[in-house]
Short mmCIF file of C-alpha atoms and ligand atoms in Angstrom, two decimals:
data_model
loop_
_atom_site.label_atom_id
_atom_site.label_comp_id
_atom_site.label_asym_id
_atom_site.label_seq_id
_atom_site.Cartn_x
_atom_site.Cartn_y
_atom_site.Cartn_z
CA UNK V 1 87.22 47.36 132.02
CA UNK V 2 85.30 45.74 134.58
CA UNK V 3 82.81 43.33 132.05
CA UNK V 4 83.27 39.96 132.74
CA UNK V 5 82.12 37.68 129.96
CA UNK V 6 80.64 34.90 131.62
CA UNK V 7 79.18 36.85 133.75
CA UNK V 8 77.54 38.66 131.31
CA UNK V 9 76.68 35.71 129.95
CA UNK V 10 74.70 34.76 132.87
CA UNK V 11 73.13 37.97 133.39
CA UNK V 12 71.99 37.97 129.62
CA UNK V 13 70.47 34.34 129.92
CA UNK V 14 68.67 35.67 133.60
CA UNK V 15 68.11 38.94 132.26
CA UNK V 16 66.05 37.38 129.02
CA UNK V 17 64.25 34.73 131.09
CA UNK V 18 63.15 37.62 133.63
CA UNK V 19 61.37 39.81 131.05
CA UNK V 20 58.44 37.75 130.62
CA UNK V 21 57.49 39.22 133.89
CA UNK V 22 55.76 42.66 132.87
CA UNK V 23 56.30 44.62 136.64
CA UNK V 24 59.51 46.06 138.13
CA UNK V 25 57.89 45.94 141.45
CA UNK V 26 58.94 42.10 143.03
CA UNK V 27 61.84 41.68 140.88
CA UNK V 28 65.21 41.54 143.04
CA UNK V 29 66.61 45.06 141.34
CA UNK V 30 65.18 46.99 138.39
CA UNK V 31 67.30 46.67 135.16
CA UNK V 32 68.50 50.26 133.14
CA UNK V 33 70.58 49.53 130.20
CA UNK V 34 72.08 52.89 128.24
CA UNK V 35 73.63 52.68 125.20
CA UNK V 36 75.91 55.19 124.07
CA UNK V 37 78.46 56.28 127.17
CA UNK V 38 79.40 59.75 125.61
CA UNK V 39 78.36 63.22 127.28
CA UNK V 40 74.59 62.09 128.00
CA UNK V 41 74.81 58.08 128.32
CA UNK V 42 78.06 58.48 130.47
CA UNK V 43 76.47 60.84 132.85
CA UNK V 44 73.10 59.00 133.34
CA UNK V 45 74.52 55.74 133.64
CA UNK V 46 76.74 57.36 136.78
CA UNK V 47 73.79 59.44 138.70
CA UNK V 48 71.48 56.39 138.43
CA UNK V 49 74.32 54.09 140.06
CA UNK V 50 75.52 56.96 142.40
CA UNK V 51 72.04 58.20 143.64
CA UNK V 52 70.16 54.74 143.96
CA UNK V 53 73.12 53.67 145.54
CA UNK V 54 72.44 50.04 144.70
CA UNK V 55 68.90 49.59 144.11
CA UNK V 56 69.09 49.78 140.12
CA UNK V 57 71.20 47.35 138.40
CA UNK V 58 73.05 49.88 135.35
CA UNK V 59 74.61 48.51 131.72
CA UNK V 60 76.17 50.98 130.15
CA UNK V 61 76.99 49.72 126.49
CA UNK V 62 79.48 51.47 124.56
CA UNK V 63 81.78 49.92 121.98
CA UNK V 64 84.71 52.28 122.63
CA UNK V 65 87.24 51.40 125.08
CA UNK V 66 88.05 55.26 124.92
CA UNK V 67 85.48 58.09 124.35
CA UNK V 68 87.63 61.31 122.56
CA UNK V 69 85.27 64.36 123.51
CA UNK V 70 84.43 66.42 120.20
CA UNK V 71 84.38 69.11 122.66
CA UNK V 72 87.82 70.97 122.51
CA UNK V 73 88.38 69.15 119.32
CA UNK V 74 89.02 72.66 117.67
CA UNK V 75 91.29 73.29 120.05
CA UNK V 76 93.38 70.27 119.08
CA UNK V 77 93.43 71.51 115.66
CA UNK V 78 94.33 74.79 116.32
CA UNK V 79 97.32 73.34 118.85
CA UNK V 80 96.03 74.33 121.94
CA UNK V 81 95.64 70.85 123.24
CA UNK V 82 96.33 67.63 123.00
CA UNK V 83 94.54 64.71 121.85
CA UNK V 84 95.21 62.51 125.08
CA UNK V 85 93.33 65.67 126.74
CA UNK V 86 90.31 64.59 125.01
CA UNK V 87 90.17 61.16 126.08
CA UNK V 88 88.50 59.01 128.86
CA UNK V 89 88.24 56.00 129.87
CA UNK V 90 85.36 53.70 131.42
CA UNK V 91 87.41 52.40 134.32
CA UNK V 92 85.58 54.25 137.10
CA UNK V 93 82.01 53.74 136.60
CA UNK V 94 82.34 50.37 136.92
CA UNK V 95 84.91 50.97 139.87
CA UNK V 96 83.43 53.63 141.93
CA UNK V 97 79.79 53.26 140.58
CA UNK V 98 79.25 49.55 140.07
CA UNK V 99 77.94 49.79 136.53
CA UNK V 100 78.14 47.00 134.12
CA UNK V 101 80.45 48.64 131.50
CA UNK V 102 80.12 46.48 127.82
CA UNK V 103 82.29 47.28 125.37
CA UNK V 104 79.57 45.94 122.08
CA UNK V 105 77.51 48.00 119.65
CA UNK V 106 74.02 47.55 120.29
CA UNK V 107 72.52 46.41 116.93
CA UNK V 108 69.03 45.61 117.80
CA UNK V 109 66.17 46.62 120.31
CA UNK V 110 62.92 44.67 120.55
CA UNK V 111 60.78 46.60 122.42
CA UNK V 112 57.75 44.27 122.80
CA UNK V 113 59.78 42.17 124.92
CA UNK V 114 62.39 44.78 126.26
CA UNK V 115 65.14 43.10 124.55
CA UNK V 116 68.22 44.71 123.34
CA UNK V 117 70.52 42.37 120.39
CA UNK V 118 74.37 43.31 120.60
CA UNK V 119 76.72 42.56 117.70
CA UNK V 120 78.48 39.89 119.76
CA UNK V 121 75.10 38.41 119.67
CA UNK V 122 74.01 38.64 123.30
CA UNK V 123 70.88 39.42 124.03
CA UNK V 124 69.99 41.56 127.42
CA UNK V 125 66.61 42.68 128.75
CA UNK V 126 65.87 46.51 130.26
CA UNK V 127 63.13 47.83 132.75
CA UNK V 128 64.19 50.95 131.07
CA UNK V 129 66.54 51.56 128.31
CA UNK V 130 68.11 54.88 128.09
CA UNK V 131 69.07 56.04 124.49
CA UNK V 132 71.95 58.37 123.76
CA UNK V 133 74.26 57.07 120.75
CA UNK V 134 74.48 61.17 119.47
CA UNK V 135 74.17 61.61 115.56
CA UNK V 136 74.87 59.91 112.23
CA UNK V 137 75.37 61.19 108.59
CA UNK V 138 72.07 61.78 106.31
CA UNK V 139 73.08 59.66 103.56
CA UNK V 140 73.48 61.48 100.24
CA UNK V 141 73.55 64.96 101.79
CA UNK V 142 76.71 66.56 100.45
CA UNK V 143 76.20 65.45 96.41
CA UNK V 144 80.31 62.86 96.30
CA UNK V 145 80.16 62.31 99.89
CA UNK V 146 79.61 59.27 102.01
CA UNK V 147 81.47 58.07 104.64
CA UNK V 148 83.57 55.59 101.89
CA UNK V 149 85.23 59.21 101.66
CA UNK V 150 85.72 60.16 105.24
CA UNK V 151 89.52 59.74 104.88
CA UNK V 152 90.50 61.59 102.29
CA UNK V 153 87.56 64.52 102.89
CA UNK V 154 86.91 64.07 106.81
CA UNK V 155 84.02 65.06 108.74
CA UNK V 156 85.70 65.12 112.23
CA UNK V 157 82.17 65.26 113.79
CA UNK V 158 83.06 62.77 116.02
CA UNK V 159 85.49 62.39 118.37
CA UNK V 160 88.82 60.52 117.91
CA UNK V 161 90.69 59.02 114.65
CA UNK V 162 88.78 61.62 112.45
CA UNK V 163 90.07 64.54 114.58
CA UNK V 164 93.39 63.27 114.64
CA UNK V 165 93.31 62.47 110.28
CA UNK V 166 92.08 66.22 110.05
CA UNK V 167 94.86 67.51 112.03
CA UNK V 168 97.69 65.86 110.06
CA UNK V 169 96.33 66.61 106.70
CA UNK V 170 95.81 70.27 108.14
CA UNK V 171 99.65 70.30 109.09
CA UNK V 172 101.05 68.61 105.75
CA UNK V 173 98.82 70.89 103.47
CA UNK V 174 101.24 73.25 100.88
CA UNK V 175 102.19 76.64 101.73
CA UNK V 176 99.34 79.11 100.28
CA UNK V 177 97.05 75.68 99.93
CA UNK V 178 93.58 76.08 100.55
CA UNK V 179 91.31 74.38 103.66
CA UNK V 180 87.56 74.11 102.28
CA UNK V 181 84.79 73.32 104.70
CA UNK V 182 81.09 72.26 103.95
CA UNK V 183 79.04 73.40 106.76
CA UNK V 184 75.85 71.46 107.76
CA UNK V 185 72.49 72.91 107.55
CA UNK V 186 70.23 73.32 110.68
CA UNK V 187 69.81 71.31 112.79
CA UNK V 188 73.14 69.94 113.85
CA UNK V 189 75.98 68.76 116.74
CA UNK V 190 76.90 72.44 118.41
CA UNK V 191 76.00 75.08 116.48
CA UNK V 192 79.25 77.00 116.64
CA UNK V 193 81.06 74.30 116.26
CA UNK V 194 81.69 74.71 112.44
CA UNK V 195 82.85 78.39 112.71
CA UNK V 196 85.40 77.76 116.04
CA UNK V 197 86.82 75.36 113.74
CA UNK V 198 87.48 77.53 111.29
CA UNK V 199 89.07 80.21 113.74
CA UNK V 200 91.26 77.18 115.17
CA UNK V 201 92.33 76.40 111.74
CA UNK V 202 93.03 79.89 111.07
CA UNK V 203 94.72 79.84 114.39
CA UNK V 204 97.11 77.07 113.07
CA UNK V 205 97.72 78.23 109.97
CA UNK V 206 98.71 81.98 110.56
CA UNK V 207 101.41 80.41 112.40
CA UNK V 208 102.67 77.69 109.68
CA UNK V 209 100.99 78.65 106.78
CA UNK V 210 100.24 82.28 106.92
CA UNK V 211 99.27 82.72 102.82
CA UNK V 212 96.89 79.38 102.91
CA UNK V 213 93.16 79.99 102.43
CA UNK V 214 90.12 78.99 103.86
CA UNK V 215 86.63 78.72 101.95
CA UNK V 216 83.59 77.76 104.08
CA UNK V 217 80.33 76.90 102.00
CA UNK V 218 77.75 76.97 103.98
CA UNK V 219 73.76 76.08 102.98
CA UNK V 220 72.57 78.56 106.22
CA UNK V 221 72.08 82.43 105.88
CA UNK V 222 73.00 82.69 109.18
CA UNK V 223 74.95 80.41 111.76
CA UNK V 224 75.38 80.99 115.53
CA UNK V 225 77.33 84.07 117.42
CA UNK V 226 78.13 84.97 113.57
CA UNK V 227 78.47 88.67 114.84
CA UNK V 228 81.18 87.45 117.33
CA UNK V 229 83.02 84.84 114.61
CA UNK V 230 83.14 87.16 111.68
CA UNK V 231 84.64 89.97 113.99
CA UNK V 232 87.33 87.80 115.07
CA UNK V 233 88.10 86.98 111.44
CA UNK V 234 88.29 90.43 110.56
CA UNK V 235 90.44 91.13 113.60
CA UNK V 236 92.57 87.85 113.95
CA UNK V 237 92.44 86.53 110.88
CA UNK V 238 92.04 89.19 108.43
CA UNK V 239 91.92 88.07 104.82
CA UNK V 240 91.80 84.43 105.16
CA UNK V 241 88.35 83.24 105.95
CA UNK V 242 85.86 83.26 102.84
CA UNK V 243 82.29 82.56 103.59
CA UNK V 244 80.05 81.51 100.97
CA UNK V 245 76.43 81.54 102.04
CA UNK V 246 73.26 80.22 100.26
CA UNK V 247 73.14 83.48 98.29
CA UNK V 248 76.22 82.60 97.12
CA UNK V 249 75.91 78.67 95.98
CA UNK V 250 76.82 77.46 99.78
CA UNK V 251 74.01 75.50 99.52
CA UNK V 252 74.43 73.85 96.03
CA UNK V 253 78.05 72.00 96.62
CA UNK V 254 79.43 68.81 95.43
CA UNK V 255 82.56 66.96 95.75
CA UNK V 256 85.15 64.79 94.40
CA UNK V 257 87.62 63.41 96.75
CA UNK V 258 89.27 61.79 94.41
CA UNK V 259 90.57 65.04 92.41
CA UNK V 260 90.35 66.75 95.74
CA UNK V 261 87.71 69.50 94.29
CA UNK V 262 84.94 71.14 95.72
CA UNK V 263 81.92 72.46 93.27
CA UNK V 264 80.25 75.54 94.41
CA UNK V 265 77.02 76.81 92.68
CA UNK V 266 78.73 74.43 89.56
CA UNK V 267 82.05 76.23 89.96
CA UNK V 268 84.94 74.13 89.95
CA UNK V 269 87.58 75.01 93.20
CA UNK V 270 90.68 72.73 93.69
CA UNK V 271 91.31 72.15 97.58
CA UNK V 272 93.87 70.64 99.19
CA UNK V 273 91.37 69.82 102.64
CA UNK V 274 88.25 69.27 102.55
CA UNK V 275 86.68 69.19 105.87
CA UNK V 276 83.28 68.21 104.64
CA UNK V 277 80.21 67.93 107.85
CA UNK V 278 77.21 66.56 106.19
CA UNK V 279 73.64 66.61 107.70
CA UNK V 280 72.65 64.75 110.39
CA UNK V 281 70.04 62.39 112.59
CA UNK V 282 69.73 60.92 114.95
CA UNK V 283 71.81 57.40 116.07
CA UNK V 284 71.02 54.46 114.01
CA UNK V 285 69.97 52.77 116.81
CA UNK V 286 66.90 55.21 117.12
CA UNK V 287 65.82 54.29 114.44
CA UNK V 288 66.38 50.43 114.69
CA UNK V 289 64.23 50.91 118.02
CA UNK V 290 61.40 52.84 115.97
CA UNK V 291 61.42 55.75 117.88
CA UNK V 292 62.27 58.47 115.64
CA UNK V 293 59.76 60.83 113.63
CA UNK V 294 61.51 62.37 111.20
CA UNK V 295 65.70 62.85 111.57
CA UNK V 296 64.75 62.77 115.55
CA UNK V 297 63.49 61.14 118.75
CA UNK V 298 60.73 63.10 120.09
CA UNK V 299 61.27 63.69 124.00
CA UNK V 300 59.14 65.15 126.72
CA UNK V 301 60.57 68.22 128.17
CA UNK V 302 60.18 66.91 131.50
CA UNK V 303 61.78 63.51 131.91
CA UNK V 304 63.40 62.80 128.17
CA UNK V 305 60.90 60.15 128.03
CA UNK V 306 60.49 59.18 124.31
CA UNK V 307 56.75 60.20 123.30
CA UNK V 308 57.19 56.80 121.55
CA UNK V 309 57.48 54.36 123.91
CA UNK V 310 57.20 55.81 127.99
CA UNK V 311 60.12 53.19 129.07
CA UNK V 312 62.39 54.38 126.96
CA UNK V 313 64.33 57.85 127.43
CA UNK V 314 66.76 59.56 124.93
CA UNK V 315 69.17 61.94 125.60
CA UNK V 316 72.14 64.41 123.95
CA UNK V 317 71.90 64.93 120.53
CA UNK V 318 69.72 62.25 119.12
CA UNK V 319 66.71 63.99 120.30
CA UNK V 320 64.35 66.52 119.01
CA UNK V 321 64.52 68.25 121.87
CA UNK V 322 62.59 71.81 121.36
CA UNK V 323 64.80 74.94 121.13
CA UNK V 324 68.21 73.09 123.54
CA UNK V 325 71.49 73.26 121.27
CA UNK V 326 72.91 69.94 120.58
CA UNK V 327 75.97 70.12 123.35
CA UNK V 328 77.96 68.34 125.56
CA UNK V 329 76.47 70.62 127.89
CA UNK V 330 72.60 69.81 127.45
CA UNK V 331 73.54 66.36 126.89
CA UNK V 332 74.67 66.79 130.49
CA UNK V 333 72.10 68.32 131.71
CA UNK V 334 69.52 66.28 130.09
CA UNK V 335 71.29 63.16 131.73
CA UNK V 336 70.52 64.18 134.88
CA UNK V 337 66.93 65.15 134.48
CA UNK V 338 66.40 61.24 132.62
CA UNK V 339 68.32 59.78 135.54
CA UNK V 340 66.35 61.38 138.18
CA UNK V 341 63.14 60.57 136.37
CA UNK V 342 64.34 56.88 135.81
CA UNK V 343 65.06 56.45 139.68
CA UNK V 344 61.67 58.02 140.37
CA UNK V 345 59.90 55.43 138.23
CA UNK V 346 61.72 52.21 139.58
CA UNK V 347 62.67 53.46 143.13
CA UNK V 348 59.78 55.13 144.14
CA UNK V 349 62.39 58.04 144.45
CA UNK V 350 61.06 62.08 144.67
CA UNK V 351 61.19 64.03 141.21
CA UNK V 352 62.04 67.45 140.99
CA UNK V 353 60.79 69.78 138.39
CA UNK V 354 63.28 68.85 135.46
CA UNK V 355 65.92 71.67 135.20
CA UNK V 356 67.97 72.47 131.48
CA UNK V 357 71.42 74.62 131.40
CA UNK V 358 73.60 75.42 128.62
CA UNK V 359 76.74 77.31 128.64
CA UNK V 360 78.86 77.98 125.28
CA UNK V 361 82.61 79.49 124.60
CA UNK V 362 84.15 79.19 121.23
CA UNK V 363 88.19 79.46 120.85
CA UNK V 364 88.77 82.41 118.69
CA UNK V 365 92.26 82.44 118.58
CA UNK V 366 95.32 83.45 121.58
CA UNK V 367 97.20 86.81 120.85
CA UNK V 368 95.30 90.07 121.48
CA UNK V 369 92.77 89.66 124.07
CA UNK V 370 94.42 90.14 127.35
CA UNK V 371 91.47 89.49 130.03
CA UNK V 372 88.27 87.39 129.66
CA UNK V 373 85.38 89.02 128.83
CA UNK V 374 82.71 88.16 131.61
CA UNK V 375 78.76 87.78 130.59
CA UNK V 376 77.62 91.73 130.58
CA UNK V 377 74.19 90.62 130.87
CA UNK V 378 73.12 87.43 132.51
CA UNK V 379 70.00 85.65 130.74
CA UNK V 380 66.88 86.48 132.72
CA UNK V 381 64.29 83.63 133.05
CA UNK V 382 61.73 86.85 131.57
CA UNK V 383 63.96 86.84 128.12
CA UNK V 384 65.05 83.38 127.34
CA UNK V 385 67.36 84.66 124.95
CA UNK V 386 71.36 83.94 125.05
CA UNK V 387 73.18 86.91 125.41
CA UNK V 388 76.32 87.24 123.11
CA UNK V 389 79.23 88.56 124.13
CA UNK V 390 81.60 91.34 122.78
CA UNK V 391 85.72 90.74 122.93
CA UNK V 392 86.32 93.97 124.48
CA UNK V 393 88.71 93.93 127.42
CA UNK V 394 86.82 94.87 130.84
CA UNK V 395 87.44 94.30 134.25
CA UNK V 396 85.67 91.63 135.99
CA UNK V 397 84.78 91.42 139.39
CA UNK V 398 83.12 88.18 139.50
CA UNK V 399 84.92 86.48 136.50
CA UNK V 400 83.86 82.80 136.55
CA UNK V 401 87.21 82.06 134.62
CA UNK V 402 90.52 83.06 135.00
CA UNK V 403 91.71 85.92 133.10
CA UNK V 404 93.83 84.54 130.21
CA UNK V 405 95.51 85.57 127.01
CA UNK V 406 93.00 83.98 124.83
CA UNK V 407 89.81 85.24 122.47
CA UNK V 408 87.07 83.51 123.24
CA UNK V 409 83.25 84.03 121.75
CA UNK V 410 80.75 82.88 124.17
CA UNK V 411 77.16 82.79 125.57
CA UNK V 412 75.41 81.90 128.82
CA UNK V 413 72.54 81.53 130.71
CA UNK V 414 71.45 81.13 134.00
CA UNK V 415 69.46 77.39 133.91
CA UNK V 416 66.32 77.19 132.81
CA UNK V 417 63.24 75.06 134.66
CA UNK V 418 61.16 73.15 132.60
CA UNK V 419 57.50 74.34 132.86
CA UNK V 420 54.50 74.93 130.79
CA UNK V 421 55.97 74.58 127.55
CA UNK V 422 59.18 72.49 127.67
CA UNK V 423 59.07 72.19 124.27
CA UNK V 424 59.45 75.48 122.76
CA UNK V 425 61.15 76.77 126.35
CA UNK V 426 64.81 75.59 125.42
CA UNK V 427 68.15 77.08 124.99
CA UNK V 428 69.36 78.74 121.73
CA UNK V 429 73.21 78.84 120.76
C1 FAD C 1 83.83 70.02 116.74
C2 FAD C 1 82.87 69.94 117.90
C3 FAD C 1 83.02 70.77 119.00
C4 FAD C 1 82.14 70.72 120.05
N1 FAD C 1 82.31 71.56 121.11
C5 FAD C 1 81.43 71.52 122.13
C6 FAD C 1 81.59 72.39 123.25
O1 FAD C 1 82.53 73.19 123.32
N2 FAD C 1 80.68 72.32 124.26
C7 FAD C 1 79.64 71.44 124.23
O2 FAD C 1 78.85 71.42 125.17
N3 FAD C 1 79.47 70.59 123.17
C8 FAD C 1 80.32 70.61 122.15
N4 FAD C 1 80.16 69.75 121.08
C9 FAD C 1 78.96 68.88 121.02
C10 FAD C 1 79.12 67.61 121.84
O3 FAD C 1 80.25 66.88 121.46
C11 FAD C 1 77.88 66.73 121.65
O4 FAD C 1 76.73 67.54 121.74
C12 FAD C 1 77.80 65.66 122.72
O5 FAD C 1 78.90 64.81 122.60
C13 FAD C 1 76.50 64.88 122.59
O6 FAD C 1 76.47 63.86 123.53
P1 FAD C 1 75.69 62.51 123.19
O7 FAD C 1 75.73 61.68 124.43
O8 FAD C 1 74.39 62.84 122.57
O9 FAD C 1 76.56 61.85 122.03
P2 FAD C 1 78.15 61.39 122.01
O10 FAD C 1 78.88 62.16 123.02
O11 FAD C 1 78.51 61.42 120.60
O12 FAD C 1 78.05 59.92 122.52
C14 FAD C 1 77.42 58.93 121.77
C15 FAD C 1 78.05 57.60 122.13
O13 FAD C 1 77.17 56.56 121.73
C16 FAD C 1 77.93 55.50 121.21
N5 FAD C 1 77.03 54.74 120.34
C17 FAD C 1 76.45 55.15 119.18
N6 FAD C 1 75.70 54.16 118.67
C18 FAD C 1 75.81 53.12 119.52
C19 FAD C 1 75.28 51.80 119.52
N7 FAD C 1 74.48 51.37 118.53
N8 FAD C 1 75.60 50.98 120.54
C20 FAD C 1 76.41 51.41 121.54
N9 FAD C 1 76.95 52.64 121.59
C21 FAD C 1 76.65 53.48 120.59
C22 FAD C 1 79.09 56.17 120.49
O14 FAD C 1 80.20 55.28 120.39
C23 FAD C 1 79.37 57.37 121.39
O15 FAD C 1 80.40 57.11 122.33
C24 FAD C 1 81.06 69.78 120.02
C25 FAD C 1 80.92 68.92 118.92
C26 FAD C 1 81.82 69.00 117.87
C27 FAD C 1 81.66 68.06 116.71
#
């Protein structure tokens, strides 16, 4: 990694001395610090570098040396890749982009004084600060759980050793055993992301486990491109998914890792996995920084400026960000709306109207389905509304991904341009 201590060292003790001076304007180069380099920190830390070519000085803090995407996770479990296909590294952005890369948690952020606290114990100032750490765990939300318990009942809702703890207790669990999930309630990390696990772990264990079970309690009535997810269970994985909804108790569940049960609705059901996702909010750090209301940081739809403080911008998941799923994808695209608005601020730099996208496939499973299905119906700016896709075989002129032997559930959209009312104008998985 390209951090030098001392270096850092120096910059820290110039960096602090610097911010009694309120204006970016006269100051050698303005100063953007992001903490968090996953989907949204990663990106905006690399289009401010690459696109001011030099002018902005970029920290990127992030204490892993590796960042495992969460995206294609399920496909890990389900065998269809590998873990060292989920990870990267930080190597280039400070290579190809210049950008201070520290590998530290950030643990504090005084924003009267623009100073961020790591847990080394350095201290380093910002002209902007750009926030995206993605979620933690509402403590107490799943009645047994806390994250004392993340290794015998996992969440593997983020990326890395939790994905990898799932996967082996998925492959040493007894033949006929039973794989229990606790879904989270709205609103949460990628909507579908609960239910393409489930078809990846009924992916995995048709093929080693073919009498095991899977119970899914779930506190939502309904969860996203259900239509599409409970065909494919009927189809691919016929008898082994059972969904229990709110109706049902999927919303009154406790557990006990130690015995390995899970309580629905009071009843008693012994598991041998227990995948359990609890609610969520934002990063920590939000709300160290004091720039949450509620489980979120409010953003403007047009820059991801926090309506808290204006030199401060959050991106990805941590923000309450109007209708936009929280992906990888508008965690992407968000990134690049922040770090054009960030370069317009300290550069002088021109600002285009901000522009959203989010597109969304779920791994069903790999057998039956012997072409992609293409989108039948793009999204039109006039409906706003994802279109969901059937598994049907078709032909596809203009397929946008190679025809391959796998199911997958999906929606798209064409993007989306901020206007009028960014915040109800988002993107709905
Ligand atoms: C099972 C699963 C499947 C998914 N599949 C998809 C998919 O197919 N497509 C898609 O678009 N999205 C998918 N997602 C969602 C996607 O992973 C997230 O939406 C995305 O990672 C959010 O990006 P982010 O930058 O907000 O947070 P993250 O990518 O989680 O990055 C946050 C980073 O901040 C760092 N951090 C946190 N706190 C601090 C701190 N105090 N100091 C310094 N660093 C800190 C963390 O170490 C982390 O690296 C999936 C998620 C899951 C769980």
């Amino acid at each position: 990694m390209s951090f030098n201590r001392r270096h850092f060292l120096e910059l820290a003790a110039g960096t602090t001395a610097a911010l009694a001076a309120p204006a970016v304007i006269g100051r050698a180069k303005p100063r953007v610090v992001v903490i968090g380099g996953g989907a949204g920190g990663a990106t905006a830390a690399r289009y401010i570098a690459k696109d001011s070519k030099g002018a902005i000085d970029v920290t990127l803090i992030e204490p892993s040396r590796v960042y495992y995407t969460c995206f294609f996770s399920n496909l890990y479990l389900g065998g269809e890749r590998t873990m060292q296909s989920l990870a990267h590294t930080y190597g280039k952005l400070a290579s190809t982009h210049g950008i201070n890369v520290v590998h530290d948690w950030a643990v504090g952020i005084d924003r009267d004084t623009r100073t961020i606290t790591l847990a080394s114990g350095y201290k380093m100032g910002y002209d902007r600060l750009i926030l995206s750490p993605g979620i933690d765990f509402i403590a107490g939300a799943v009645e047994g759980w806390d994250t004392s318990k993340q290794n015998k009942m996992p969440h593997a809702y983020k990326g890395g050793s939790q994905t990898e703890l799932l996967k082996a207790q998925l492959e040493a669990m007894p033949q006929g055993g039973t794989f229990a999930m606790v879904a989270p309630p709205n609103p949460y990390r990628c909507p579908p992301g609960p239910y393409e696990r489930v078809s990846m772990v009924a992916h995995l264990l048709k093929q080693k486990n073919p009498t095991a079970k899977i119970i899914v309690a779930d506190p939502k009535p309904k969860f996203s491109k259900e239509a599409l997810f409970r065909d494919a269970w009927s189809r691919h994985h016929q008898g082994m998914v059972e969904w229990v909804g709110p109706d049902f108790g999927g919303k009154n569940v406790s557990v006990d890792a130690d015995a390995m049960v899970l309580k629905i609705d009071g009843e008693a059901v012994k598991v041998d996995v227990c995948n359990v996702i609890p609610a969520m909010k934002a990063g920590r750090i939000c709300e160290v920084a004091g720039i949450t209301e509620g489980n979120w940081a409010p953003v403007s739809g047009h820059t991801m400026q926090s309506r808290v403080d204006d030199k401060i911008y959050v991106l990805g998941d941590a923000t309450n960000q109007g209708d936009m799923p929280k992906s990888g994808y508008s965690a992407n695209s968000q990134a690049k709306v922040a770090a054009m608005a960030v370069r317009a601020e300290l550069t002088g730099s021109r600002m285009f109207p901000a522009k959203f996208s989010n597109t969304c496939w779920s791994m069903l499973g790999t057998t039956t389905v012997s072409k992609w299905v293409p989108p039948t119906r793009p999204l039109t700016r006039k409906s706003q509304k994802w279109t969901a896709l059937s598994a049907k075989p078709v032909r596809a002129a203009n397929c946008a991904r190679p025809p391959s032997r796998k199911a997958w559930a999906g929606t798209t959209a064409s993007p989306l341009t901020c206007s009028a009312k960014p915040r109800t104008q988002g993107l709905k998985a």
